[in-house]
mmCIF file of C-alpha atoms in Angstrom:
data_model
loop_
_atom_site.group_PDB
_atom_site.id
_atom_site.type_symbol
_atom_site.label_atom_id
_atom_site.label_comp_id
_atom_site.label_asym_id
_atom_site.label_seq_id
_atom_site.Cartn_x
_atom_site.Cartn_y
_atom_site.Cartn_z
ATOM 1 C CA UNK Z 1 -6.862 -42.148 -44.223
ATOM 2 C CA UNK Z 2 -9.214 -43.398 -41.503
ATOM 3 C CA UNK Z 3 -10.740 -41.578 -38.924
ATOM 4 C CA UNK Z 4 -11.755 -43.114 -35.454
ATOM 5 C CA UNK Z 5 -13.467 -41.778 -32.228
ATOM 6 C CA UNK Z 6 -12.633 -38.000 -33.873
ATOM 7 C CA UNK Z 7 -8.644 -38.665 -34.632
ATOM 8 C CA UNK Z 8 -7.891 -39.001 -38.313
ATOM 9 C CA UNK Z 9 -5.182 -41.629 -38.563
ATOM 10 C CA UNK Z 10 -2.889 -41.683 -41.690
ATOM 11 C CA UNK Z 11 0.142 -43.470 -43.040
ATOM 12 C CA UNK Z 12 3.067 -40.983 -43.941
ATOM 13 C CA UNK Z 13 4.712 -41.039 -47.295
ATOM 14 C CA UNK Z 14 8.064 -42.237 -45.634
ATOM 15 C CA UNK Z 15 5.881 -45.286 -44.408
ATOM 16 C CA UNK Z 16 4.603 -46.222 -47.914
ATOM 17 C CA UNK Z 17 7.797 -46.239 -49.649
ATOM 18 C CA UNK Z 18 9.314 -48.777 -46.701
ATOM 19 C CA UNK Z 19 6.083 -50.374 -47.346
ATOM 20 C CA UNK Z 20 6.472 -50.868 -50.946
ATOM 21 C CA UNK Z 21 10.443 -51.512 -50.672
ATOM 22 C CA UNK Z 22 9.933 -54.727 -48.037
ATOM 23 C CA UNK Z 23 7.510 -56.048 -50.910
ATOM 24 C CA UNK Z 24 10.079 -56.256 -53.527
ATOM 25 C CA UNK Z 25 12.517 -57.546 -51.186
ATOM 26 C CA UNK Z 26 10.292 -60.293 -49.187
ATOM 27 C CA UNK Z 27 9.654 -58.593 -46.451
ATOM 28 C CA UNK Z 28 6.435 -57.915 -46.021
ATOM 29 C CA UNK Z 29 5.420 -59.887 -43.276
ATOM 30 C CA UNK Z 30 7.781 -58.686 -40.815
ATOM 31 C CA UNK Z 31 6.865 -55.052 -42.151
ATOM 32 C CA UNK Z 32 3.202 -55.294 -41.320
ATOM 33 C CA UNK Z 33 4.233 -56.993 -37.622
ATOM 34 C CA UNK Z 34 6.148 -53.438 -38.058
ATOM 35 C CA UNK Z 35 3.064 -51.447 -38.508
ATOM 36 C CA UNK Z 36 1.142 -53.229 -36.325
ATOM 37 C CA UNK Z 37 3.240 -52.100 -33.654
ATOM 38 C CA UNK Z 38 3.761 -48.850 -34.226
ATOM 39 C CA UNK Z 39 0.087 -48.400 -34.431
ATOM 40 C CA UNK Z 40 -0.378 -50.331 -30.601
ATOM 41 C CA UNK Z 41 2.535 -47.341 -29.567
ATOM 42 C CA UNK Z 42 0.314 -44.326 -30.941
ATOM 43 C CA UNK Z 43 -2.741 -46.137 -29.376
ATOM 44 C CA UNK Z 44 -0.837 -45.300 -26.486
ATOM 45 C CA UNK Z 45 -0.341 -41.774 -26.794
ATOM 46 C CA UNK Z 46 -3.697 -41.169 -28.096
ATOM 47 C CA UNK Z 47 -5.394 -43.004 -25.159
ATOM 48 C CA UNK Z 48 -3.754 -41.078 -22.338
ATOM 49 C CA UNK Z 49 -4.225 -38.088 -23.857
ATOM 50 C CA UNK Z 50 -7.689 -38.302 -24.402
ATOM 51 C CA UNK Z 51 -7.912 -39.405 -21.126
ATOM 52 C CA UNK Z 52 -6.344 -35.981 -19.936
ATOM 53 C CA UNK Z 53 -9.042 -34.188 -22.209
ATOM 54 C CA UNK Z 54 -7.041 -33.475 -24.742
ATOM 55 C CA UNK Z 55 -8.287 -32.639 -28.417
ATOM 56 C CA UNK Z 56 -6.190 -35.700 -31.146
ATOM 57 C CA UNK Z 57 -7.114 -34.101 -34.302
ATOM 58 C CA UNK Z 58 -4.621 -36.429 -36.509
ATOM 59 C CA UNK Z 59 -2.176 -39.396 -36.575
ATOM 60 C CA UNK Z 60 0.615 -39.935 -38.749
ATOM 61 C CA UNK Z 61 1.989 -43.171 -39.031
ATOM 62 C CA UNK Z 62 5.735 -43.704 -39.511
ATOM 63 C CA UNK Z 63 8.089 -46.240 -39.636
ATOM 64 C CA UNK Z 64 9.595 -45.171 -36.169
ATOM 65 C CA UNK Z 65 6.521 -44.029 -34.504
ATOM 66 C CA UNK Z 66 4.086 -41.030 -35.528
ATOM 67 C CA UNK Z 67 3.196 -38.228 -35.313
ATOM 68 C CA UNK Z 68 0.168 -36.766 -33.236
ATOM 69 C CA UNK Z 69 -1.207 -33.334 -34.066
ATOM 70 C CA UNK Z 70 -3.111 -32.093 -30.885
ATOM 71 C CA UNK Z 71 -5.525 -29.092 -30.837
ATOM 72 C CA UNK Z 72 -4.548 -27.972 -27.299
ATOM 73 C CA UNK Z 73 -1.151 -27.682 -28.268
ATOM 74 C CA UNK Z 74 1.354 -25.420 -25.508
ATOM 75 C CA UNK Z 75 -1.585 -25.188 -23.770
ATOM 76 C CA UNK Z 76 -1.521 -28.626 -21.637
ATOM 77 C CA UNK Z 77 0.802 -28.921 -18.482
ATOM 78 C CA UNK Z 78 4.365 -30.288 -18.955
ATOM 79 C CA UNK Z 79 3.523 -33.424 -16.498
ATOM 80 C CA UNK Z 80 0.630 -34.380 -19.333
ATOM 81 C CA UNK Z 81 2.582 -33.808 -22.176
ATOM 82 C CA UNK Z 82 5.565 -36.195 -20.251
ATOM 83 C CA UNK Z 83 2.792 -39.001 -19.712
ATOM 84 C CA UNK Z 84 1.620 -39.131 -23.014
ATOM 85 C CA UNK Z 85 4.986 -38.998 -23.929
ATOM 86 C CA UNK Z 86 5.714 -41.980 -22.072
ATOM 87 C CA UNK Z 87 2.620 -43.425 -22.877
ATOM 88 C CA UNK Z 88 4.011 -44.988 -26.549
ATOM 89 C CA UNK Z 89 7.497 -46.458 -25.166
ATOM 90 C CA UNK Z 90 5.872 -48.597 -22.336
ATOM 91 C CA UNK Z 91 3.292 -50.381 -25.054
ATOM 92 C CA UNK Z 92 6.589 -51.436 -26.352
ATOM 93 C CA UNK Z 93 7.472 -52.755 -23.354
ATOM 94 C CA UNK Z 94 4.674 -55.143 -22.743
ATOM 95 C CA UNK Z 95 4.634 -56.213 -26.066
ATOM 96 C CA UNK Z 96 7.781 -57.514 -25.533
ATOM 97 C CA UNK Z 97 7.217 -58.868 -22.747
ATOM 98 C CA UNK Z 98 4.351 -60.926 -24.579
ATOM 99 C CA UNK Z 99 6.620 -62.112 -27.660
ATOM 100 C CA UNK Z 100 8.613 -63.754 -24.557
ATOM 101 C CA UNK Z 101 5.925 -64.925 -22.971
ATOM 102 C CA UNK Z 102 4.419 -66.512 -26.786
ATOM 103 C CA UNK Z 103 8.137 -67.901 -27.091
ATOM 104 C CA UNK Z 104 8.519 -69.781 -23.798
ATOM 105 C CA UNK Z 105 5.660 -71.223 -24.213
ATOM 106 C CA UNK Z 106 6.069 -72.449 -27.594
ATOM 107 C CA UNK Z 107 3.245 -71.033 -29.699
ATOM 108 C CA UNK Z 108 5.590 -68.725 -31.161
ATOM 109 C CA UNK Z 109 9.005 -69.819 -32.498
ATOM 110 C CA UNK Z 110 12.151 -68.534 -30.843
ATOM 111 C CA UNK Z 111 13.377 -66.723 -33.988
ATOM 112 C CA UNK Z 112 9.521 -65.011 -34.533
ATOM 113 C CA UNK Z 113 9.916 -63.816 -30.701
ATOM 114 C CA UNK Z 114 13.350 -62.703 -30.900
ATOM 115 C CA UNK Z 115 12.329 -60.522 -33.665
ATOM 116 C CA UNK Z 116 9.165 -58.853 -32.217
ATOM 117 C CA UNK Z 117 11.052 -58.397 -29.365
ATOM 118 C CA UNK Z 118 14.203 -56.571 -30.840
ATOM 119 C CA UNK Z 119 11.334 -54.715 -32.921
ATOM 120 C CA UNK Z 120 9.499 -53.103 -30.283
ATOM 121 C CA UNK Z 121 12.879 -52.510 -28.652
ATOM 122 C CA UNK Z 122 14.289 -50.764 -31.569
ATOM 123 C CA UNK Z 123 11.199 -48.624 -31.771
ATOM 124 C CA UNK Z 124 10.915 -47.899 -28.065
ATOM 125 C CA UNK Z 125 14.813 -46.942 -28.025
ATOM 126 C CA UNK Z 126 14.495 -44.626 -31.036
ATOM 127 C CA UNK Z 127 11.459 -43.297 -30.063
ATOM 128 C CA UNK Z 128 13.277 -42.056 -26.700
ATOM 129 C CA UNK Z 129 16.140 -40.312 -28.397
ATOM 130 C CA UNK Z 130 15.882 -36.539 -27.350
ATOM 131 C CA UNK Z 131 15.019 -35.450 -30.800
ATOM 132 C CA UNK Z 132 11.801 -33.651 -31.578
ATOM 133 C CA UNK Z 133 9.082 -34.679 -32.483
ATOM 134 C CA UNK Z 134 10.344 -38.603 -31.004
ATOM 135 C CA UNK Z 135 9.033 -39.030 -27.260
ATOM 136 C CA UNK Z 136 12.089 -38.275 -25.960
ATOM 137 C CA UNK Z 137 12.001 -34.912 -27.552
ATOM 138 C CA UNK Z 138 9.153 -34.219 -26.045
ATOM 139 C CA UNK Z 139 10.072 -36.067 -22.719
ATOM 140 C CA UNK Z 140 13.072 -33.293 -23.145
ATOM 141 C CA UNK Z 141 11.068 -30.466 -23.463
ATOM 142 C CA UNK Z 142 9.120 -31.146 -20.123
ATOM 143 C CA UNK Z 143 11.795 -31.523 -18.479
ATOM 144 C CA UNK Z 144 13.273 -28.464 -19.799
ATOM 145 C CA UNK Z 145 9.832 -26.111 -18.879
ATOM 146 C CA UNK Z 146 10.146 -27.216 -15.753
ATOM 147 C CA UNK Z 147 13.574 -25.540 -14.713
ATOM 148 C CA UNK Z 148 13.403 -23.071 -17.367
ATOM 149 C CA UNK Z 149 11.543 -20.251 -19.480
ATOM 150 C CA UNK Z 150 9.072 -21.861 -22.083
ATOM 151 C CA UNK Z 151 11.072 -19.521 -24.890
ATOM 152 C CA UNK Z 152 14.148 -20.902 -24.047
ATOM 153 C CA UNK Z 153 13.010 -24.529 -24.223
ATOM 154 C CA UNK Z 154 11.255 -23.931 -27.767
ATOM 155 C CA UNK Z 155 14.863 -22.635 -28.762
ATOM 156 C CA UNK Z 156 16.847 -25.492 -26.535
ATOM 157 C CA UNK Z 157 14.716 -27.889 -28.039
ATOM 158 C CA UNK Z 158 15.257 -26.850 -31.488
ATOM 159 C CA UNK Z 159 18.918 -26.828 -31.449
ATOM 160 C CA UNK Z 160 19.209 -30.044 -29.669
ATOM 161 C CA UNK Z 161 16.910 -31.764 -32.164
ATOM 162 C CA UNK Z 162 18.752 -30.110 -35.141
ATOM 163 C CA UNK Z 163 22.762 -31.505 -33.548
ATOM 164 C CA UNK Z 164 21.205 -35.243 -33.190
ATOM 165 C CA UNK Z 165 19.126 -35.152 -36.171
ATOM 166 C CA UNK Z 166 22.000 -34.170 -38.207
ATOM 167 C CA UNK Z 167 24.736 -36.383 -36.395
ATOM 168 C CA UNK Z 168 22.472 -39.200 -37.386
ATOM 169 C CA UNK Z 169 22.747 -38.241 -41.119
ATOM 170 C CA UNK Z 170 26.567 -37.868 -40.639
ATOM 171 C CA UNK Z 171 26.314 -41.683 -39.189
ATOM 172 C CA UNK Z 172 24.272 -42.980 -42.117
ATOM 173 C CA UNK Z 173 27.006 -41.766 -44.822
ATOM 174 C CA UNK Z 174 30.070 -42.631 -42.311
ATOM 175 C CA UNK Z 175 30.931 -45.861 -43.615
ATOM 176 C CA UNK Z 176 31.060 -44.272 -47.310
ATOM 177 C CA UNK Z 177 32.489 -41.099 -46.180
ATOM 178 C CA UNK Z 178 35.443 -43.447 -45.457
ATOM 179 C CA UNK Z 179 35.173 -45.648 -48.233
ATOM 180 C CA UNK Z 180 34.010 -48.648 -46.432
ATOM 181 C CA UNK Z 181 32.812 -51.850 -48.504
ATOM 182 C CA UNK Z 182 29.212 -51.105 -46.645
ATOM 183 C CA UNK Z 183 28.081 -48.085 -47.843
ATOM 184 C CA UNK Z 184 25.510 -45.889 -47.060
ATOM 185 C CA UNK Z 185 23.230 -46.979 -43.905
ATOM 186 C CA UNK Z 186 19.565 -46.237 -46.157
ATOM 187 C CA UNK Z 187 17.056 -46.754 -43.721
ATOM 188 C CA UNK Z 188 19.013 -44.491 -40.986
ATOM 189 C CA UNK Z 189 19.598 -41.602 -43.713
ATOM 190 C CA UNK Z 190 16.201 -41.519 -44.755
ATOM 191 C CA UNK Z 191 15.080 -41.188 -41.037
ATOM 192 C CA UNK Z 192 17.653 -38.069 -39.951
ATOM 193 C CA UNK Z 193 17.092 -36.500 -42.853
ATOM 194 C CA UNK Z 194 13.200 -36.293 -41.724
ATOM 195 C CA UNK Z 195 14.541 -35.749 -38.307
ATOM 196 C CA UNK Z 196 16.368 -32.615 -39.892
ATOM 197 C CA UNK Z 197 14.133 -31.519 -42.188
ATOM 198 C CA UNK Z 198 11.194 -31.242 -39.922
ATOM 199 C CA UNK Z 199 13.624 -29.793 -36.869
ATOM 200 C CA UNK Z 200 14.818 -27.077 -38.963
ATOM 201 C CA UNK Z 201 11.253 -26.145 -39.753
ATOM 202 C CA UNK Z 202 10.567 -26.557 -36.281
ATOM 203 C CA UNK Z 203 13.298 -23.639 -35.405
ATOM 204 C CA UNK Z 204 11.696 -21.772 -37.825
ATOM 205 C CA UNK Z 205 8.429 -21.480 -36.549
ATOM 206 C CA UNK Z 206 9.671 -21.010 -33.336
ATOM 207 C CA UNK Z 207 8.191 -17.335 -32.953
ATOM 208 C CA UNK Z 208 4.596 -18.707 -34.135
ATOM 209 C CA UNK Z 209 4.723 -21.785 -31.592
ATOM 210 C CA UNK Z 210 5.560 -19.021 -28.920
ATOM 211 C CA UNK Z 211 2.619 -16.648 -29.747
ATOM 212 C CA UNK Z 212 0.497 -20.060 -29.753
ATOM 213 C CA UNK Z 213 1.691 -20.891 -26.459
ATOM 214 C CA UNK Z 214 0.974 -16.479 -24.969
ATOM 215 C CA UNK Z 215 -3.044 -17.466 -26.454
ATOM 216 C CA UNK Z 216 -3.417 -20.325 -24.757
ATOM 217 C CA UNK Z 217 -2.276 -18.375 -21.338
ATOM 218 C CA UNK Z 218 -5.951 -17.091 -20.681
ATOM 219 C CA UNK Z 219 -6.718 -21.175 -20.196
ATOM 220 C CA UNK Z 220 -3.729 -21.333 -18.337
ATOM 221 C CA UNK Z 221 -4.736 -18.312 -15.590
ATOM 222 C CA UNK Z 222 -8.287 -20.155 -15.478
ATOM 223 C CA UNK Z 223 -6.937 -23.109 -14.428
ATOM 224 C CA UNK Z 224 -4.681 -21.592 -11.932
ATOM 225 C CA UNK Z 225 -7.417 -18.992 -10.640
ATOM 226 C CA UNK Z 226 -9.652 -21.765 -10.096
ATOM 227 C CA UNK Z 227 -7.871 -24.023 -7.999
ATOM 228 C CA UNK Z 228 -5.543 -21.524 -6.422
ATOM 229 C CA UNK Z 229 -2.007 -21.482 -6.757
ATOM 230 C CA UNK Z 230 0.780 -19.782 -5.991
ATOM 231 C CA UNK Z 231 2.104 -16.331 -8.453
ATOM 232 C CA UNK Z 232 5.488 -16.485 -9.391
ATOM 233 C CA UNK Z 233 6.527 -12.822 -9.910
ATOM 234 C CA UNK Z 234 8.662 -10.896 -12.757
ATOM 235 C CA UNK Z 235 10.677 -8.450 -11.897
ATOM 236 C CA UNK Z 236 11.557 -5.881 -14.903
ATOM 237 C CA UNK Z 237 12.711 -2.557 -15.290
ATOM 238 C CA UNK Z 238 10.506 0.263 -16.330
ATOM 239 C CA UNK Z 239 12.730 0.105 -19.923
ATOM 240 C CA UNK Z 240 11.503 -3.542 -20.088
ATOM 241 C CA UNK Z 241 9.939 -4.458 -23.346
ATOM 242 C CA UNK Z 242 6.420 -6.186 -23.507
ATOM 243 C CA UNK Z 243 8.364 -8.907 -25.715
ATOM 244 C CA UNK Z 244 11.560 -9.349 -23.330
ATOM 245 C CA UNK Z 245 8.755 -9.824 -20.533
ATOM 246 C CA UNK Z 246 6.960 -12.267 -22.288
ATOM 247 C CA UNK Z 247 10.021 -14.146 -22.965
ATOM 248 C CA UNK Z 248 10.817 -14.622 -19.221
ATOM 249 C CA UNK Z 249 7.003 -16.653 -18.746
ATOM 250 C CA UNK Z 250 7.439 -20.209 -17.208
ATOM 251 C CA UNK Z 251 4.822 -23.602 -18.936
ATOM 252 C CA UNK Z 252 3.140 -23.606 -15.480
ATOM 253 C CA UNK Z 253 3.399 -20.675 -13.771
ATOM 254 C CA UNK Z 254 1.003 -17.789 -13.397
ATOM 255 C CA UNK Z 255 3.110 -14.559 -13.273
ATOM 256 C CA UNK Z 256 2.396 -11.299 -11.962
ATOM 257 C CA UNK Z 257 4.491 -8.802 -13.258
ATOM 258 C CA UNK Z 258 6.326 -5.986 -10.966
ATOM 259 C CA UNK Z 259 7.710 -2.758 -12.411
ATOM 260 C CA UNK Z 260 10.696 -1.770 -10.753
ATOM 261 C CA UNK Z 261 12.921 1.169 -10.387
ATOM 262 C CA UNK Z 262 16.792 0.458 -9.679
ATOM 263 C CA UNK Z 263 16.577 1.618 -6.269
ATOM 264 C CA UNK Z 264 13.797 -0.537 -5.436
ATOM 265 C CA UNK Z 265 10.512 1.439 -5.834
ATOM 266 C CA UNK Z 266 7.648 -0.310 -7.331
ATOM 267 C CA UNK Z 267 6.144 1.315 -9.517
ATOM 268 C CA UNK Z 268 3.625 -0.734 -10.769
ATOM 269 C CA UNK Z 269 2.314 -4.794 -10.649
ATOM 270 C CA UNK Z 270 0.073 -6.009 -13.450
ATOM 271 C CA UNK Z 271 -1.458 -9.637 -14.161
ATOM 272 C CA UNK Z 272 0.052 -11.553 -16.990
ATOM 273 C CA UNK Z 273 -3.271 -11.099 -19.123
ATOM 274 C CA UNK Z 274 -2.954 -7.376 -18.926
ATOM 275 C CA UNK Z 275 0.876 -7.934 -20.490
ATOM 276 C CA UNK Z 276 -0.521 -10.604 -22.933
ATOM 277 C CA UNK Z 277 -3.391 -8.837 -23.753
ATOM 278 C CA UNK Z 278 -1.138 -6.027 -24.298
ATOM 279 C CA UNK Z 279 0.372 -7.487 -26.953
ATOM 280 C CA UNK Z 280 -2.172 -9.455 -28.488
ATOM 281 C CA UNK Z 281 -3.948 -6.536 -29.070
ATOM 282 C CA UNK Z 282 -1.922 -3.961 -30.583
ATOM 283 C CA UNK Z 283 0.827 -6.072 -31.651
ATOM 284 C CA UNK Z 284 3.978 -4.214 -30.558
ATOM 285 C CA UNK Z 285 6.436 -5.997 -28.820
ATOM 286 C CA UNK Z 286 8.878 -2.938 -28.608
ATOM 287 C CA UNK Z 287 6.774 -1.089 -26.391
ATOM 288 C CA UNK Z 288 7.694 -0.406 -22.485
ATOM 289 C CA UNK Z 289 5.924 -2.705 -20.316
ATOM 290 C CA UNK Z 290 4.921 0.449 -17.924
ATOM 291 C CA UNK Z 291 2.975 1.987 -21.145
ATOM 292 C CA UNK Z 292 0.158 -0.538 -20.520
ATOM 293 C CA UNK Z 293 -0.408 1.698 -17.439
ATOM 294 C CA UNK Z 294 -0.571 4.873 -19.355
#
């Protein structure tokens, strides 16, 4: 464990047993180019979103990638979270781009740059696979906040992640599922099962990453109410729940909320914090939104 400029970088488990394998096998060296990359691609990450203001608390290293545990969390705006997301796939790209540059010129042999190359594009591909928590998940779930409700992408999300991660597993044991002379695919089981562990403990924790993302709403409203912006409005009935309300907020929207009869009375309009507050405070999510005017 190391911890620089505030971020606490470690090497997960997973990483360590690769580690130790490539030793006993000879393959050390083109492990630790491995690592070395990996660790340029979450310098990435890490540097735009500090540079966004963002809070890196820790690291993890893994053989794919890592993973970055930030303070701020559903907080940030979905075009930040896309650009740090981004952020790790292009240092593979110039990296590349360097190996070929090393291996025209001759200070690095063809074979060494073919391989740093086809590393970082491995890494880059993977890492854009729209699986949480890879970039492309999260690349995925921007997109997704954008065009939808931020409950519904938590639970798109989830259920993507969970199909891909597990049709990777199914991959890995194909070849023995059918009795082929190659086996099991190690490497790519080891990985998906990860994938699907930590997905289906993502989908689990679904309600607590949603009541994370309702208390980080009062930054949200500052940020809107100081630059001005636009209210998109929620229309519900007066037999609306607070937690069927909630469920209808947007990533980057400020909502005002309009109590409505069927014939098209109003008969009241509140401020998201009043509805979130609501909740927060008493926590009862079965109550009628128009009780918060009683």
């Amino acid at each position: 464990m190391i911890k620089w400029k505030g971020t606490v970088w470690t090497v997960h488990p997973l990483f360590v047993l690769i580690m130790l394998a490539s030793v006993a096998t000879g393959y050390f060296t083109e492990l630790l180019t491995l690592f070395a990359l990996v660790f340029v691609h979450e310098l990435g990450h890490v540097a735009v979103a500090k540079g966004f203001g963002w809070t890196v608390r820790e690291v993890k290293l893994l053989p794919f990638g890592g993973v970055a545990e930030v303070e701020d969390g559903s907080g940030v705006p979905a075009k930040e979270e896309a650009l740090v997301a981004i952020a790790g796939p292009l240092q593979n790209v110039w990296m590349a781009a360097a190996a070929w540059g090393l291996g025209q010129t001759g200070l690095w042999s063809e074979e060494w740059s073919q391989y740093v190359i086809s590393a970082n594009a491995i890494i880059a591909l993977f890492n854009l696979l729209p699986i949480l928590p890879l970039d492309g998940g999260k690349l995925m779930n921007a997109l997704l906040s954008r065009t939808t409700t931020f409950h519904r992408t938590l639970r798109i999300g989830a259920r993507v992640s969970l199909a891909l991660s597990g049709a990777m597993v199914v991959f890995a044991i194909m070849p023995w599922l059918h009795g082929g002379q190659s086996g099991i695919q190690p490497n790519l089981l080891i990985v998906g099962l990860f994938l699907l562990m930590t997905n289906w403990t993502y989908n689990r924790h679904i309600p607590f990453l949603f009541l994370r993302f309702l208390t980080s709403r009062g930054l949200t409203a500052s940020r809107h109410l100081t630059r001005g912006a636009w209210a998109l409005p929620i229309i519900v009935s007066k037999a609306h729940t607070i937690a069927a309300a909630l469920r209808l907020f947007k990533r980057d929207s400020y909502h005002l909320i309009v109590v409505m009869e069927e014939s098209g009375q109003i008969l009241a309009v509140l401020p998201e914090q009043r509805l979130v507050n609501g909740y927060l405070e008493d926590g009862k999510p079965d109550r009628a939104v128009l009780e918060l005017f009683m």
